[in-house]
mmCIF file of C-alpha atoms in Angstrom:
data_model
loop_
_atom_site.group_PDB
_atom_site.id
_atom_site.type_symbol
_atom_site.label_atom_id
_atom_site.label_comp_id
_atom_site.label_asym_id
_atom_site.label_seq_id
_atom_site.Cartn_x
_atom_site.Cartn_y
_atom_site.Cartn_z
ATOM 1 C CA SER A 6 -12.989 -0.620 19.787
ATOM 2 C CA LEU A 7 -9.595 0.935 19.229
ATOM 3 C CA SER A 8 -10.502 4.345 17.855
ATOM 4 C CA PHE A 9 -9.858 7.543 19.757
ATOM 5 C CA GLY A 10 -12.051 10.599 19.320
ATOM 6 C CA LEU A 11 -11.044 14.201 19.727
ATOM 7 C CA THR A 12 -12.534 16.406 22.369
ATOM 8 C CA SER A 13 -14.748 19.144 21.002
ATOM 9 C CA CYS A 14 -12.566 21.995 22.283
ATOM 10 C CA LYS A 15 -9.811 20.822 19.930
ATOM 11 C CA LYS A 16 -11.987 20.771 16.817
ATOM 12 C CA ASN A 17 -10.831 23.984 15.180
ATOM 13 C CA LYS A 18 -7.299 23.936 16.526
ATOM 14 C CA VAL A 19 -5.991 21.444 13.995
ATOM 15 C CA LYS A 20 -2.359 22.476 13.722
ATOM 16 C CA ASP A 21 -0.570 19.171 13.244
ATOM 17 C CA PHE A 22 -1.208 15.608 12.081
ATOM 18 C CA LYS A 23 -1.517 14.524 15.708
ATOM 19 C CA ASP A 24 -4.589 16.779 15.988
ATOM 20 C CA LEU A 25 -6.451 14.675 13.422
ATOM 21 C CA GLU A 26 -8.837 12.026 14.636
ATOM 22 C CA THR A 27 -6.853 8.828 14.517
ATOM 23 C CA VAL A 28 -7.413 5.278 13.461
ATOM 24 C CA VAL A 29 -5.022 2.375 14.013
ATOM 25 C CA TYR A 30 -4.085 -0.416 11.617
ATOM 26 C CA GLN A 31 -6.441 -3.001 13.134
ATOM 27 C CA SER A 32 -9.439 -0.673 12.906
ATOM 28 C CA ILE A 33 -8.551 0.934 9.559
ATOM 29 C CA LEU A 34 -11.690 -0.570 7.961
ATOM 30 C CA SER A 35 -14.009 -0.465 10.986
ATOM 31 C CA GLN A 36 -15.300 3.109 10.920
ATOM 32 C CA ASN A 37 -18.791 3.796 9.576
ATOM 33 C CA GLY A 38 -19.710 4.910 6.070
ATOM 34 C CA LYS A 39 -17.258 6.538 3.686
ATOM 35 C CA TYR A 40 -14.026 8.073 4.958
ATOM 36 C CA MET A 41 -10.342 8.547 4.193
ATOM 37 C CA VAL A 42 -7.239 7.474 6.078
ATOM 38 C CA PHE A 43 -4.143 9.607 5.549
ATOM 39 C CA ILE A 44 -1.030 7.590 6.359
ATOM 40 C CA TYR A 45 2.030 9.582 7.337
ATOM 41 C CA GLY A 46 5.379 9.006 8.987
ATOM 42 C CA ASP A 47 7.400 11.014 11.471
ATOM 43 C CA ASN A 48 10.278 11.876 9.153
ATOM 44 C CA CYS A 49 8.389 12.043 5.869
ATOM 45 C CA HIS A 50 9.287 15.067 3.749
ATOM 46 C CA TYR A 51 6.317 14.692 1.374
ATOM 47 C CA CYS A 52 3.937 14.254 4.307
ATOM 48 C CA GLU A 53 5.143 17.580 5.711
ATOM 49 C CA MET A 54 4.573 19.178 2.311
ATOM 50 C CA LEU A 55 0.986 17.833 2.345
ATOM 51 C CA LYS A 56 0.303 19.090 5.873
ATOM 52 C CA PRO A 57 -1.360 22.412 4.877
ATOM 53 C CA THR A 58 -3.778 20.607 2.512
ATOM 54 C CA ILE A 59 -4.608 17.806 4.965
ATOM 55 C CA LEU A 60 -5.176 20.210 7.860
ATOM 56 C CA GLU A 61 -7.242 22.556 5.692
ATOM 57 C CA TYR A 62 -9.390 19.588 4.677
ATOM 58 C CA SER A 63 -9.788 18.539 8.313
ATOM 59 C CA ARG A 64 -11.082 22.022 9.154
ATOM 60 C CA TYR A 65 -13.360 21.834 6.099
ATOM 61 C CA VAL A 66 -14.834 18.552 7.413
ATOM 62 C CA ASN A 67 -15.512 20.195 10.793
ATOM 63 C CA LYS A 68 -17.601 22.860 9.023
ATOM 64 C CA ASN A 69 -19.316 20.609 6.458
ATOM 65 C CA LYS A 70 -21.323 17.734 7.897
ATOM 66 C CA ASP A 71 -21.618 16.013 4.511
ATOM 67 C CA ALA A 72 -17.876 16.026 3.816
ATOM 68 C CA ILE A 73 -16.016 12.724 3.825
ATOM 69 C CA LYS A 74 -14.238 12.337 7.165
ATOM 70 C CA ILE A 75 -10.475 12.021 7.291
ATOM 71 C CA TYR A 76 -8.486 10.082 9.870
ATOM 72 C CA GLY A 77 -4.762 10.164 10.469
ATOM 73 C CA LEU A 78 -2.601 7.088 10.881
ATOM 74 C CA ASN A 79 1.020 7.484 11.960
ATOM 75 C CA SER A 80 2.954 4.593 10.443
ATOM 76 C CA SER A 81 5.926 5.450 12.684
ATOM 77 C CA ASN A 82 3.900 4.336 15.700
ATOM 78 C CA THR A 83 4.749 0.660 15.223
ATOM 79 C CA ARG A 84 3.322 -0.256 18.622
ATOM 80 C CA VAL A 85 -0.226 0.082 17.262
ATOM 81 C CA ASN A 86 0.399 0.031 13.508
ATOM 82 C CA LYS A 87 2.738 -2.953 13.190
ATOM 83 C CA GLY A 88 2.007 -4.901 10.021
ATOM 84 C CA LEU A 89 1.013 -1.893 7.923
ATOM 85 C CA ILE A 90 4.462 -1.281 6.484
ATOM 86 C CA ALA A 91 5.525 -3.795 3.843
ATOM 87 C CA THR A 92 9.217 -4.282 4.500
ATOM 88 C CA GLY A 93 9.785 -5.824 1.064
ATOM 89 C CA GLY A 94 8.767 -2.660 -0.774
ATOM 90 C CA ASP A 95 5.913 -2.125 -3.230
ATOM 91 C CA GLU A 96 6.523 -5.482 -4.948
ATOM 92 C CA SER A 97 5.863 -7.436 -1.749
ATOM 93 C CA TYR A 98 2.098 -6.892 -1.594
ATOM 94 C CA ASP A 99 -0.940 -6.908 -3.860
ATOM 95 C CA ASN A 100 -3.108 -3.971 -4.811
ATOM 96 C CA PHE A 101 -5.660 -4.093 -1.994
ATOM 97 C CA VAL A 102 -8.508 -2.124 -3.589
ATOM 98 C CA ASN A 103 -11.828 -3.896 -2.835
ATOM 99 C CA THR A 104 -10.476 -5.711 0.219
ATOM 100 C CA THR A 105 -12.557 -5.903 3.383
ATOM 101 C CA ASN A 106 -9.695 -7.407 5.436
ATOM 102 C CA TYR A 107 -7.336 -4.933 7.097
ATOM 103 C CA GLN A 108 -4.533 -7.535 6.956
ATOM 104 C CA ASP A 109 -4.412 -7.084 3.153
ATOM 105 C CA ILE A 110 -3.526 -3.408 3.572
ATOM 106 C CA HIS A 111 0.155 -2.562 3.284
ATOM 107 C CA ILE A 112 2.171 0.378 2.115
ATOM 108 C CA SER A 113 5.929 0.623 1.787
ATOM 109 C CA THR A 114 6.379 4.399 1.886
ATOM 110 C CA THR A 115 4.460 7.409 3.155
ATOM 111 C CA PRO A 116 2.397 9.384 2.335
ATOM 112 C CA GLY A 117 -0.554 7.206 1.489
ATOM 113 C CA LEU A 118 -4.278 7.861 1.235
ATOM 114 C CA ILE A 119 -6.868 5.119 1.526
ATOM 115 C CA ILE A 120 -10.555 5.698 0.775
ATOM 116 C CA VAL A 121 -12.906 3.300 2.557
ATOM 117 C CA ASN A 122 -16.628 2.851 2.027
ATOM 118 C CA ASN A 123 -18.594 0.615 4.415
ATOM 119 C CA GLY A 124 -15.569 -1.449 5.402
ATOM 120 C CA LYS A 125 -14.157 -1.871 1.897
ATOM 121 C CA VAL A 126 -11.173 -0.109 0.290
ATOM 122 C CA THR A 127 -12.458 1.732 -2.786
ATOM 123 C CA LYS A 128 -9.289 3.619 -3.712
ATOM 124 C CA TYR A 129 -5.783 4.156 -2.544
ATOM 125 C CA ILE A 130 -2.995 6.462 -3.566
ATOM 126 C CA SER A 131 0.601 5.603 -2.719
ATOM 127 C CA SER A 132 3.930 4.836 -4.368
ATOM 128 C CA LYS A 133 2.333 1.536 -5.483
ATOM 129 C CA THR A 134 -0.261 3.317 -7.612
ATOM 130 C CA THR A 135 1.606 6.387 -8.906
ATOM 131 C CA TYR A 136 5.037 7.928 -9.229
ATOM 132 C CA TYR A 137 3.536 11.118 -7.762
ATOM 133 C CA PRO A 138 1.636 10.170 -4.586
ATOM 134 C CA LYS A 139 2.077 13.616 -3.006
ATOM 135 C CA THR A 140 0.633 15.405 -6.067
ATOM 136 C CA GLU A 141 -2.224 12.926 -6.493
ATOM 137 C CA ILE A 142 -3.194 13.038 -2.817
ATOM 138 C CA GLU A 143 -3.117 16.835 -2.900
ATOM 139 C CA THR A 144 -5.297 16.940 -6.035
ATOM 140 C CA TYR A 145 -7.773 14.377 -4.693
ATOM 141 C CA ILE A 146 -8.262 16.201 -1.394
ATOM 142 C CA THR A 147 -8.324 19.672 -2.942
ATOM 143 C CA ASN A 148 -11.073 18.552 -5.342
ATOM 144 C CA LEU A 149 -13.212 17.422 -2.406
ATOM 145 C CA MET A 150 -13.301 21.025 -1.146
ATOM 146 C CA LYS A 151 -14.615 22.458 -4.427
#
């Protein structure tokens, strides 16, 4: 499989997106159970603004076994995530909620948040679904910590 785990000594030292457990495009639907994938890019202003919330949630998951796991996916790493970014913009792909095929999953801008349950996309938040992806992602994740 293509997933990479973190070593335990790093668990509470989540200071950047790269400290999140990662998933790559091909294995975006292959983790177990219910989880989230936060998609960010290297030069994404709104991603940076979301960083405190995402990292706080990651620490929350480390302390709460029942919390929904979150994985990071860096869309700027095209070597492993080629195919994720829809070069034709939001109009060039369908809403992929309910898909079980990773090849249906595309986003045209970051940030994006995909919620997966047993290999199926149950929700996603991006510029395709809202004018305010940053705000909606922040609200969704903040509510999970209540």
